[in-house]
mmCIF file with all atom_site columns, C-alpha atoms in Angstrom:
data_model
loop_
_atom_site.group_PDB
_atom_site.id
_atom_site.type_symbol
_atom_site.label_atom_id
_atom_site.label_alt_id
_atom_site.label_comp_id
_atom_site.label_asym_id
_atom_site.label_entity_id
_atom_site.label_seq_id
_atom_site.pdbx_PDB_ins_code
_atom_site.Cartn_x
_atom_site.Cartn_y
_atom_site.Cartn_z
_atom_site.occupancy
_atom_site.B_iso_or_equiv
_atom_site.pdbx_formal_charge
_atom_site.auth_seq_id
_atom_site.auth_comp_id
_atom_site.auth_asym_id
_atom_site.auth_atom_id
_atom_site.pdbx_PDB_model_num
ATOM 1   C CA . UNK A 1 1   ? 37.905 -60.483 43.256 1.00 36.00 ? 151 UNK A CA 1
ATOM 2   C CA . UNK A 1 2   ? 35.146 -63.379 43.534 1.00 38.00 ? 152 UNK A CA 1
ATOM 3   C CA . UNK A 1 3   ? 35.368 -66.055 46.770 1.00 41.00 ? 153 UNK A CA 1
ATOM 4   C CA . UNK A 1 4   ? 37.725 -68.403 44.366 1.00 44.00 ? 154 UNK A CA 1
ATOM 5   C CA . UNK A 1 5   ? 40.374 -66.305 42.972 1.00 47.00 ? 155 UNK A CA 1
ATOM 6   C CA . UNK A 1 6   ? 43.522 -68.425 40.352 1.00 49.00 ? 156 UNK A CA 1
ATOM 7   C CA . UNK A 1 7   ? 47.012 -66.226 40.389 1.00 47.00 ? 157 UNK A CA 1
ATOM 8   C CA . UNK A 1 8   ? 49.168 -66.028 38.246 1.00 50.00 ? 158 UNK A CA 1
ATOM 9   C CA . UNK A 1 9   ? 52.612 -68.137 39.490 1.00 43.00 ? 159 UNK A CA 1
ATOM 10  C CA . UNK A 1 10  ? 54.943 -65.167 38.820 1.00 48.00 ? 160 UNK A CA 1
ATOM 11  C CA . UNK A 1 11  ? 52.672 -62.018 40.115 1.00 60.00 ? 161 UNK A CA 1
ATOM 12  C CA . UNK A 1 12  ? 52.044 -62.809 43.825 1.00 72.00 ? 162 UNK A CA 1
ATOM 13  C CA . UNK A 1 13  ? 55.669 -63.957 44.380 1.00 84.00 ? 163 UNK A CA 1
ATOM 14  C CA . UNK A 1 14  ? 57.863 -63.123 47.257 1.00 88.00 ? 164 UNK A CA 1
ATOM 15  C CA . UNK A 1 15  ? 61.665 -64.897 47.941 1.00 89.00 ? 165 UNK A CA 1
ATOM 16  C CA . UNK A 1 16  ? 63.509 -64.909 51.059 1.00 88.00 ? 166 UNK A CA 1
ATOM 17  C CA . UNK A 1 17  ? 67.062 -65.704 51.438 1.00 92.00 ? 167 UNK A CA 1
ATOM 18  C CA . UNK A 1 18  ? 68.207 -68.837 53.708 1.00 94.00 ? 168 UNK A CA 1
ATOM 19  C CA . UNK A 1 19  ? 71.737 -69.980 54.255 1.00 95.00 ? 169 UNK A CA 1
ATOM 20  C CA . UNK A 1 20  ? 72.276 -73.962 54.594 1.00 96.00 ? 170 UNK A CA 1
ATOM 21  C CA . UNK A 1 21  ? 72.753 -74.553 57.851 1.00 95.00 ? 171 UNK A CA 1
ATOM 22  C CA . UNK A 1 22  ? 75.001 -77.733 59.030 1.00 95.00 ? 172 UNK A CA 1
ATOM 23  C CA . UNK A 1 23  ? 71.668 -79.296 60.686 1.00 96.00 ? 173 UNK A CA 1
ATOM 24  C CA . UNK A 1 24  ? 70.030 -79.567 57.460 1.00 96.00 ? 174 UNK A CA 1
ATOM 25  C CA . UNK A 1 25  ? 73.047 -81.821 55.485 1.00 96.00 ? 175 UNK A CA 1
ATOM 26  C CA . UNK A 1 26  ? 73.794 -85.572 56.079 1.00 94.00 ? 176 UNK A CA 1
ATOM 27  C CA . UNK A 1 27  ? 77.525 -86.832 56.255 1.00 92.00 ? 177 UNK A CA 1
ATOM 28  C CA . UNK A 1 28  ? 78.724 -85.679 53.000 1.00 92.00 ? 178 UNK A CA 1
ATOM 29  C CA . UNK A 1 29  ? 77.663 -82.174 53.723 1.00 93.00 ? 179 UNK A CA 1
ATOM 30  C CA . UNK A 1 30  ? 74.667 -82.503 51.075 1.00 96.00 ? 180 UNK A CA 1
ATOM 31  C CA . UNK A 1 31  ? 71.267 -80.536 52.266 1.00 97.00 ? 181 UNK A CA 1
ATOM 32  C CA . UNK A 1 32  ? 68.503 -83.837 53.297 1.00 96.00 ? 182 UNK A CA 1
ATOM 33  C CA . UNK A 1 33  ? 65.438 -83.773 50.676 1.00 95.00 ? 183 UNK A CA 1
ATOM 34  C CA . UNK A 1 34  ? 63.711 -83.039 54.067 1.00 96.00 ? 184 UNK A CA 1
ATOM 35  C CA . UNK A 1 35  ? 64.897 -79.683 54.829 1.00 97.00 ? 185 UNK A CA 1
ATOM 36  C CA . UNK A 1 36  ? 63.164 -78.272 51.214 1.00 97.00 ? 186 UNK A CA 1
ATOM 37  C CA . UNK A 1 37  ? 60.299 -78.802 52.323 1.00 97.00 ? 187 UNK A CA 1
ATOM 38  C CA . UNK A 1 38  ? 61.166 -76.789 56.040 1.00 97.00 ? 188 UNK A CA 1
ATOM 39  C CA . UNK A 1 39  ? 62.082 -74.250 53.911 1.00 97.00 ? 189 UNK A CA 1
ATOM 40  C CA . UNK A 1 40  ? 58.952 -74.286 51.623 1.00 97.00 ? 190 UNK A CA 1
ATOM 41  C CA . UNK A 1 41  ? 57.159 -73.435 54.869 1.00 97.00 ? 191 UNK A CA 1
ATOM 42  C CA . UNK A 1 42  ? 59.795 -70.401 55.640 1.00 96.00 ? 192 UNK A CA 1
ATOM 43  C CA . UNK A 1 43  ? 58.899 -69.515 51.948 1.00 95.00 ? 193 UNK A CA 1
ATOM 44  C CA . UNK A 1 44  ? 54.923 -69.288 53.209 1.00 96.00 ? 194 UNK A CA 1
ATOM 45  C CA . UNK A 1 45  ? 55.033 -67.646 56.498 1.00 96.00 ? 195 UNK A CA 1
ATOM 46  C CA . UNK A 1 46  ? 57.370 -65.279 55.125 1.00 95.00 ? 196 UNK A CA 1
ATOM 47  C CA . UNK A 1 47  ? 55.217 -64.476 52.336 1.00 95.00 ? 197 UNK A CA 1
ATOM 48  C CA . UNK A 1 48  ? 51.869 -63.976 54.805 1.00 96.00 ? 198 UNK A CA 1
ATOM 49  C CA . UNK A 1 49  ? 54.288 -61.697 56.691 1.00 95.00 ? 199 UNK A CA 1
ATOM 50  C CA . UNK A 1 50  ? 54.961 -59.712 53.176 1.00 93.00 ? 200 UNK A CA 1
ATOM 51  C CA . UNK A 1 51  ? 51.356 -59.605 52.747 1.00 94.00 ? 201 UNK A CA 1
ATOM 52  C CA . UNK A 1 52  ? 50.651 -58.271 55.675 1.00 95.00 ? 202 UNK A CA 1
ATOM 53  C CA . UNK A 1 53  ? 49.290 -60.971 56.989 1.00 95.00 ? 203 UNK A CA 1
ATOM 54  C CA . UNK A 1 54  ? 51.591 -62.525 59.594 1.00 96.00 ? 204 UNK A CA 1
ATOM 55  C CA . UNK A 1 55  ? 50.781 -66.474 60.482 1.00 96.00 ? 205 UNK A CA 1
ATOM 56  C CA . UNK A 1 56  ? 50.198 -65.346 64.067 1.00 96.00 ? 206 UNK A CA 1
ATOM 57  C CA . UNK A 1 57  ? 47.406 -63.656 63.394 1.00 94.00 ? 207 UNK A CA 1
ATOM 58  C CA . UNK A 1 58  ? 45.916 -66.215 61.617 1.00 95.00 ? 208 UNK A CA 1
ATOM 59  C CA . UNK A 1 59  ? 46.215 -68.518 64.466 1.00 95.00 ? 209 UNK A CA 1
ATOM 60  C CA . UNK A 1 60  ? 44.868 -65.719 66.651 1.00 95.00 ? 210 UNK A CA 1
ATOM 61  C CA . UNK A 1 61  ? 41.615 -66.099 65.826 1.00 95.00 ? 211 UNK A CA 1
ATOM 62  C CA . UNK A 1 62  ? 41.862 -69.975 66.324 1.00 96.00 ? 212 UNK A CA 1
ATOM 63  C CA . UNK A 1 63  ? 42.104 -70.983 62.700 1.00 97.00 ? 213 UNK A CA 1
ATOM 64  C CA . UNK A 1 64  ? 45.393 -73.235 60.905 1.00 97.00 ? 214 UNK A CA 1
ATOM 65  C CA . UNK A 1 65  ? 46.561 -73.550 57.543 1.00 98.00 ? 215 UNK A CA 1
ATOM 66  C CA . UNK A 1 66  ? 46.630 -77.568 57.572 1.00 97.00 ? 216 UNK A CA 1
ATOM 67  C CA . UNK A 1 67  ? 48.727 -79.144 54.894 1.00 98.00 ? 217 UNK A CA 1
ATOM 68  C CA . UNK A 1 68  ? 46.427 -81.596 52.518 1.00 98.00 ? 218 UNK A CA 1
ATOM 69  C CA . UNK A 1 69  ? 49.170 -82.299 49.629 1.00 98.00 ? 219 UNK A CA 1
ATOM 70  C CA . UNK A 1 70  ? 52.761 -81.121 49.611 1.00 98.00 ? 220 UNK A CA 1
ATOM 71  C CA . UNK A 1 71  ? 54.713 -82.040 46.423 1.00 98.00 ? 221 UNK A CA 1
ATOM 72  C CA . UNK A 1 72  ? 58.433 -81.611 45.789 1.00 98.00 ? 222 UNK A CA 1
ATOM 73  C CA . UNK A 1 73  ? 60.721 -82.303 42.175 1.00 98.00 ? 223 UNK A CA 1
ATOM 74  C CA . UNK A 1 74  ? 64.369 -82.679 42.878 1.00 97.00 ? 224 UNK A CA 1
ATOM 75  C CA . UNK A 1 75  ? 66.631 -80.958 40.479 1.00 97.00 ? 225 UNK A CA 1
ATOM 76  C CA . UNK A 1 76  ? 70.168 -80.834 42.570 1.00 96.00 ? 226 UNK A CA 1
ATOM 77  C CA . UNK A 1 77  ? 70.934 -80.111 45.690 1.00 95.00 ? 227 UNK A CA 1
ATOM 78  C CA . UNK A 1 78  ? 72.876 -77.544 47.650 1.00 96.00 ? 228 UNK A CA 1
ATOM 79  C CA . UNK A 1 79  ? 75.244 -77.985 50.523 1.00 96.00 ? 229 UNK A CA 1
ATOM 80  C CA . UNK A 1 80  ? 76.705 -76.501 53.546 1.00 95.00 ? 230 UNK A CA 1
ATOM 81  C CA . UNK A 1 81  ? 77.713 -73.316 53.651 1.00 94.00 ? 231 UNK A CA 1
ATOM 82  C CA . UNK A 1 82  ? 75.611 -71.887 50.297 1.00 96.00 ? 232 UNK A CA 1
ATOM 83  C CA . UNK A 1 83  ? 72.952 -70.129 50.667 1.00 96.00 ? 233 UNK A CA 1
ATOM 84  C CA . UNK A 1 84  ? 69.525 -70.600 49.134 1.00 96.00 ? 234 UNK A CA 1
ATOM 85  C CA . UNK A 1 85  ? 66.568 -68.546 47.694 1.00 95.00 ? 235 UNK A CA 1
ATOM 86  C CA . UNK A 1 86  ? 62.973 -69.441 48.455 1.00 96.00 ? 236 UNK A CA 1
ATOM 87  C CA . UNK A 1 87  ? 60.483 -67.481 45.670 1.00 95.00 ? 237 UNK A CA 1
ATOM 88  C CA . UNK A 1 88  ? 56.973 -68.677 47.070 1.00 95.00 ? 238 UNK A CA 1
ATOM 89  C CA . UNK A 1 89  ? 54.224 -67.910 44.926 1.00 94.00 ? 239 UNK A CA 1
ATOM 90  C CA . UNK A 1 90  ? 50.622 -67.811 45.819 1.00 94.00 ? 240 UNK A CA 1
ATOM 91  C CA . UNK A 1 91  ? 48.529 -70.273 43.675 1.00 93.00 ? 241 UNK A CA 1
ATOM 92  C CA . UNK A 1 92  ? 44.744 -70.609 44.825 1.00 93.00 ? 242 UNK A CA 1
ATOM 93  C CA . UNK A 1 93  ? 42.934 -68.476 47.434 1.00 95.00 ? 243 UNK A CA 1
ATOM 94  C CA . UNK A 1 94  ? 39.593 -69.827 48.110 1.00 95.00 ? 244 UNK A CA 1
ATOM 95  C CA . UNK A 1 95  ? 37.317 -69.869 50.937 1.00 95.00 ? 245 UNK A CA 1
ATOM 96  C CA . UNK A 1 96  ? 38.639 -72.547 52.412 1.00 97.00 ? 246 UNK A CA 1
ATOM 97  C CA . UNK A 1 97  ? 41.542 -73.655 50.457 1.00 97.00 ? 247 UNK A CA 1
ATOM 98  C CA . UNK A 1 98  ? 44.786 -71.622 50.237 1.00 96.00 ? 248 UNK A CA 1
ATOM 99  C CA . UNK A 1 99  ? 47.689 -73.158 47.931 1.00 96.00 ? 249 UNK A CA 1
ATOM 100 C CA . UNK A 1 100 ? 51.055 -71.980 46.947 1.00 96.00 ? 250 UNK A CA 1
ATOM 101 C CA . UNK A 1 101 ? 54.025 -73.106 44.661 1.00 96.00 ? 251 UNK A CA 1
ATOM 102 C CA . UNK A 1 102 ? 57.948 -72.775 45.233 1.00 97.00 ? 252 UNK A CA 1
ATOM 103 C CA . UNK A 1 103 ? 60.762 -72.554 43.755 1.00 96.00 ? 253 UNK A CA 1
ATOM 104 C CA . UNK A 1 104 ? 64.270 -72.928 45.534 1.00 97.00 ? 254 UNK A CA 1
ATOM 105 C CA . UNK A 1 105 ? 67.285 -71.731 43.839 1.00 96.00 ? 255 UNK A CA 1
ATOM 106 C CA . UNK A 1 106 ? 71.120 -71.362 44.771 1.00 95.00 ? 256 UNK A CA 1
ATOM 107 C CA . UNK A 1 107 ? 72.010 -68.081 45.936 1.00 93.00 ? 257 UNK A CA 1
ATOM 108 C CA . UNK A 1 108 ? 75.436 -67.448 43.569 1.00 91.00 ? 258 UNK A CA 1
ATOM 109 C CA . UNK A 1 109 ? 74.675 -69.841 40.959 1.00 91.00 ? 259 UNK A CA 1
ATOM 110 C CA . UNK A 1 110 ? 71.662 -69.319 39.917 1.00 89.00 ? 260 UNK A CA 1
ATOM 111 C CA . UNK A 1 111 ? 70.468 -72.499 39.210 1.00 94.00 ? 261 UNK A CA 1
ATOM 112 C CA . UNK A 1 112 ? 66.753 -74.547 40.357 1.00 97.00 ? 262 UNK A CA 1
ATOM 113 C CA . UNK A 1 113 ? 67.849 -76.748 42.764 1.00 97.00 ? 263 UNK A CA 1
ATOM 114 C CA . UNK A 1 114 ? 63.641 -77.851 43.750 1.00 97.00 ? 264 UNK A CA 1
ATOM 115 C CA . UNK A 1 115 ? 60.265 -76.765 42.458 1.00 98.00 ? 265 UNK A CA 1
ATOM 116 C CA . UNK A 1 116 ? 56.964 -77.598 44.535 1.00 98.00 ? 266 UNK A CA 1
ATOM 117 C CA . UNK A 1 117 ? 53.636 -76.865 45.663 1.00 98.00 ? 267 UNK A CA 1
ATOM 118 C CA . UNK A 1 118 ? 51.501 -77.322 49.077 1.00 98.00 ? 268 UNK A CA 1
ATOM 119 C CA . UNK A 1 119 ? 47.877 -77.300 49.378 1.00 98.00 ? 269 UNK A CA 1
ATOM 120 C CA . UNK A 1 120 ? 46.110 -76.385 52.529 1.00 98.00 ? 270 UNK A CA 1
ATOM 121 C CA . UNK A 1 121 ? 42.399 -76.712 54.073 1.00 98.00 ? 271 UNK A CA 1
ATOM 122 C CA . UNK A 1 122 ? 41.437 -74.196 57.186 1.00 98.00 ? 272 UNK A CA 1
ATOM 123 C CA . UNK A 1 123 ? 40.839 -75.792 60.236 1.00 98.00 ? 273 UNK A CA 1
ATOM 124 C CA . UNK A 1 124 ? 39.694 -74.669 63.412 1.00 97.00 ? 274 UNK A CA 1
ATOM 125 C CA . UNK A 1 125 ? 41.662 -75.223 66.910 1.00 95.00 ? 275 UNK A CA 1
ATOM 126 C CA . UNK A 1 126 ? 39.212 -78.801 66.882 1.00 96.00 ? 276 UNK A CA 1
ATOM 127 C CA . UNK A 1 127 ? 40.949 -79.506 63.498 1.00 95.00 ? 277 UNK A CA 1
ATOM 128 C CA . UNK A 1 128 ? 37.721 -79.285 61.813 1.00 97.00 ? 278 UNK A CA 1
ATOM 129 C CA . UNK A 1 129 ? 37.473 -77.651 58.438 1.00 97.00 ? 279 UNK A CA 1
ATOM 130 C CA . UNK A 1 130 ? 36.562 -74.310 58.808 1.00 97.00 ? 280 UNK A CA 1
ATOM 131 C CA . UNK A 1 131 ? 36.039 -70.689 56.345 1.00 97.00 ? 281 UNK A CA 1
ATOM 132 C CA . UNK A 1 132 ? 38.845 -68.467 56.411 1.00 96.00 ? 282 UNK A CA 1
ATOM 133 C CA . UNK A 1 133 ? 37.620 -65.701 58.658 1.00 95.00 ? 283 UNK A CA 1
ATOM 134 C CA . UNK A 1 134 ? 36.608 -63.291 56.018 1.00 96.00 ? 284 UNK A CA 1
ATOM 135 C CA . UNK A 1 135 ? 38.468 -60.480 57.328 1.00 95.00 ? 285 UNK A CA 1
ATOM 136 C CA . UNK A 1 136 ? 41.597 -62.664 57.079 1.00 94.00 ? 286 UNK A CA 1
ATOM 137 C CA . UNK A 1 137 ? 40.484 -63.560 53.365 1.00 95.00 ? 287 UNK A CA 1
ATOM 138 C CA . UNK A 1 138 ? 40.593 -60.218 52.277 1.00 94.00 ? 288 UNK A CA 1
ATOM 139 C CA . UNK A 1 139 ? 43.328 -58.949 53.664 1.00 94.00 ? 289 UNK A CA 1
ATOM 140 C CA . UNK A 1 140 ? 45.571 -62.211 51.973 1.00 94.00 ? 290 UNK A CA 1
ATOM 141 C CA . UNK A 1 141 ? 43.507 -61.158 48.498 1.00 93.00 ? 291 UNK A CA 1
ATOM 142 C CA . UNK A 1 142 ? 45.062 -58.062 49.137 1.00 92.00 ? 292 UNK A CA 1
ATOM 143 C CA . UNK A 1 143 ? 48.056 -59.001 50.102 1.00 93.00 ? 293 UNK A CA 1
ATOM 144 C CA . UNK A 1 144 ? 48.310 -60.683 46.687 1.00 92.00 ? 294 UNK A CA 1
ATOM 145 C CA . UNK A 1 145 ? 48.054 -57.784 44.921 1.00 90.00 ? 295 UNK A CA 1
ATOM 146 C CA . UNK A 1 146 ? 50.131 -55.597 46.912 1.00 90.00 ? 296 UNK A CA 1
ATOM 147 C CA . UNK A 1 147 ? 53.337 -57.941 46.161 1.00 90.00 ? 297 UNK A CA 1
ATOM 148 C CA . UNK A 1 148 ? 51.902 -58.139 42.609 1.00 87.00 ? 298 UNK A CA 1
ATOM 149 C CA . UNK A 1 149 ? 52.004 -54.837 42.539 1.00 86.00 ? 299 UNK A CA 1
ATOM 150 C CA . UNK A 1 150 ? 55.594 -54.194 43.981 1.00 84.00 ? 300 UNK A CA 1
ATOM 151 C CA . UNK A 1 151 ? 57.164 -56.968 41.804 1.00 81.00 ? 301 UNK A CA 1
ATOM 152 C CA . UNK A 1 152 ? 55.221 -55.202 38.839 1.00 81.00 ? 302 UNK A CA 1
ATOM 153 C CA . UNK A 1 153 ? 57.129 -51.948 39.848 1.00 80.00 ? 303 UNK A CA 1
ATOM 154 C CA . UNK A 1 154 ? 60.690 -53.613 40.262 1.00 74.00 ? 304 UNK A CA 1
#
């Protein structure tokens, strides 16, 4: 794989399973717009975890994943007491850019409730833009196509 590597949406995809908690509704019981976007950052660190990558090390060796764009299209909206699923797909993996796209569905019914993306530079612990330790790099590039793989196999 070269140093700027497109995926394909539906290859390097992993989903997690959230319930709506009561914290994340307003009065009528209805989740806030805010707490998709919490949950597209479950959907991220949960996939570096699947590919093998856990967000602790990352910040280990002094290095963030600092969000630069975060997008979100509202189709409906879940409430308390349903449970959601997060599929978070990897989108760009570059030296210093790392982006991913989401998709939040109900649990039991099936249906999109919000699609999205989030785009995110490296920084250092000074907050200055920084390479993705290589070692890191390769192991998320491989990562990739290890969930590929499994979701290829399923």
């Amino acid at each position: 794989m070269s140093n700027s590597t497109q995926f394909n949406h539906a290859a390097a995809i992993f989903s997690d399973l959230i319930p709506v908690r009561f914290a994340e509704t307003d009065l009528m019981g209805v989740v806030h717009h805010s707490a998709y976007i919490v949950w597209f950052e479950m959907g991220r660190i949960a996939w570096m975890a699947a590919a093998g990558v856990p967000y602790t090390e990352i910040s280990a060796t002094g290095h963030h994943f600092a969000v630069t764009g975060i997008q979100a299209s509202y189709r409906t909206s879940a409430t308390f007491g349903d449970s959601v699923v997060v599929a978070t797909m990897l989108d760009t993996l570059r030296s210093r850019k790392v982006s991913f796209q989401y998709e939040i569905y109900h649990a039991e019914q099936k249906g999109l409730l919000v699609s999205g993306s989030s785009e995110h530079i490296c920084v250092d612990l000074a907050g200055q833009m920084s390479r993705i330790p290589q070692p890191l790099l390769a192991r998320l590039k491989q990562g990739a196509e290890a969930i590929t793989l499994q979701n290829k196999m399923e």
